[in-house]
């Protein structure tokens, strides 16, 4: 899941970046 979150962080790092962490 770590690699998947990294890819999403680049796109959703503006909003969903906090909820994923």
mmCIF file of N, CA and C in Angstrom:
data_model
loop_
_atom_site.group_PDB
_atom_site.id
_atom_site.type_symbol
_atom_site.label_atom_id
_atom_site.label_comp_id
_atom_site.label_asym_id
_atom_site.label_seq_id
_atom_site.Cartn_x
_atom_site.Cartn_y
_atom_site.Cartn_z
ATOM 1 N N UNK A 1 0.839 -1.208 0.000
ATOM 2 C CA UNK A 1 0.000 0.000 0.000
ATOM 3 C C UNK A 1 0.871 1.255 0.000
ATOM 4 N N UNK A 2 2.073 1.127 0.477
ATOM 5 C CA UNK A 2 2.950 2.316 0.541
ATOM 6 C C UNK A 2 3.143 2.942 -0.834
ATOM 7 N N UNK A 3 3.413 2.103 -1.828
ATOM 8 C CA UNK A 3 3.655 2.655 -3.169
ATOM 9 C C UNK A 3 2.373 3.264 -3.733
ATOM 10 N N UNK A 4 1.238 2.675 -3.411
ATOM 11 C CA UNK A 4 -0.035 3.214 -3.930
ATOM 12 C C UNK A 4 -0.322 4.583 -3.324
ATOM 13 N N UNK A 5 -0.068 4.710 -2.041
ATOM 14 C CA UNK A 5 -0.320 6.003 -1.385
ATOM 15 C C UNK A 5 0.621 7.068 -1.939
ATOM 16 N N UNK A 6 1.826 6.686 -2.255
ATOM 17 C CA UNK A 6 2.780 7.677 -2.809
ATOM 18 C C UNK A 6 2.248 8.216 -4.136
ATOM 19 N N UNK A 7 1.705 7.355 -4.976
ATOM 20 C CA UNK A 7 1.169 7.825 -6.266
ATOM 21 C C UNK A 7 -0.043 8.724 -6.032
ATOM 22 N N UNK A 8 -0.879 8.356 -5.081
ATOM 23 C CA UNK A 8 -2.077 9.190 -4.828
ATOM 24 C C UNK A 8 -1.665 10.497 -4.172
ATOM 25 N N UNK A 9 -0.616 10.458 -3.353
ATOM 26 C CA UNK A 9 -0.181 11.693 -2.672
ATOM 27 C C UNK A 9 0.177 12.766 -3.690
ATOM 28 N N UNK A 10 0.754 12.363 -4.816
ATOM 29 C CA UNK A 10 1.149 13.373 -5.818
ATOM 30 C C UNK A 10 -0.094 14.066 -6.383
ATOM 31 N N UNK A 11 -1.188 13.337 -6.537
ATOM 32 C CA UNK A 11 -2.404 13.956 -7.097
ATOM 33 C C UNK A 11 -3.300 14.524 -5.997
ATOM 34 N N UNK A 12 -3.544 13.735 -4.950
ATOM 35 C CA UNK A 12 -4.463 14.196 -3.899
ATOM 36 C C UNK A 12 -3.715 14.762 -2.699
ATOM 37 N N UNK A 13 -2.468 15.120 -2.888
ATOM 38 C CA UNK A 13 -1.699 15.675 -1.768
ATOM 39 C C UNK A 13 -2.299 17.007 -1.337
ATOM 40 N N UNK A 14 -3.242 17.528 -2.123
ATOM 41 C CA UNK A 14 -3.821 18.825 -1.768
ATOM 42 C C UNK A 14 -4.987 18.672 -0.790
ATOM 43 N N UNK A 15 -5.717 17.563 -0.878
ATOM 44 C CA UNK A 15 -6.884 17.412 0.015
ATOM 45 C C UNK A 15 -6.836 16.086 0.777
ATOM 46 N N UNK A 16 -6.820 14.976 0.050
ATOM 47 C CA UNK A 16 -6.877 13.668 0.721
ATOM 48 C C UNK A 16 -5.517 13.258 1.279
ATOM 49 N N UNK A 17 -4.553 14.096 1.144
ATOM 50 C CA UNK A 17 -3.210 13.768 1.664
ATOM 51 C C UNK A 17 -3.249 13.619 3.189
ATOM 52 N N UNK A 18 -4.075 14.433 3.857
ATOM 53 C CA UNK A 18 -4.128 14.354 5.329
ATOM 54 C C UNK A 18 -4.904 13.111 5.766
ATOM 55 N N UNK A 19 -5.994 12.788 5.106
ATOM 56 C CA UNK A 19 -6.813 11.636 5.547
ATOM 57 C C UNK A 19 -6.055 10.326 5.317
ATOM 58 N N UNK A 20 -5.258 10.247 4.262
ATOM 59 C CA UNK A 20 -4.515 8.998 4.003
ATOM 60 C C UNK A 20 -3.495 8.769 5.114
ATOM 61 N N UNK A 21 -2.908 9.845 5.600
ATOM 62 C CA UNK A 21 -1.899 9.686 6.656
ATOM 63 C C UNK A 21 -2.605 9.431 7.970
#
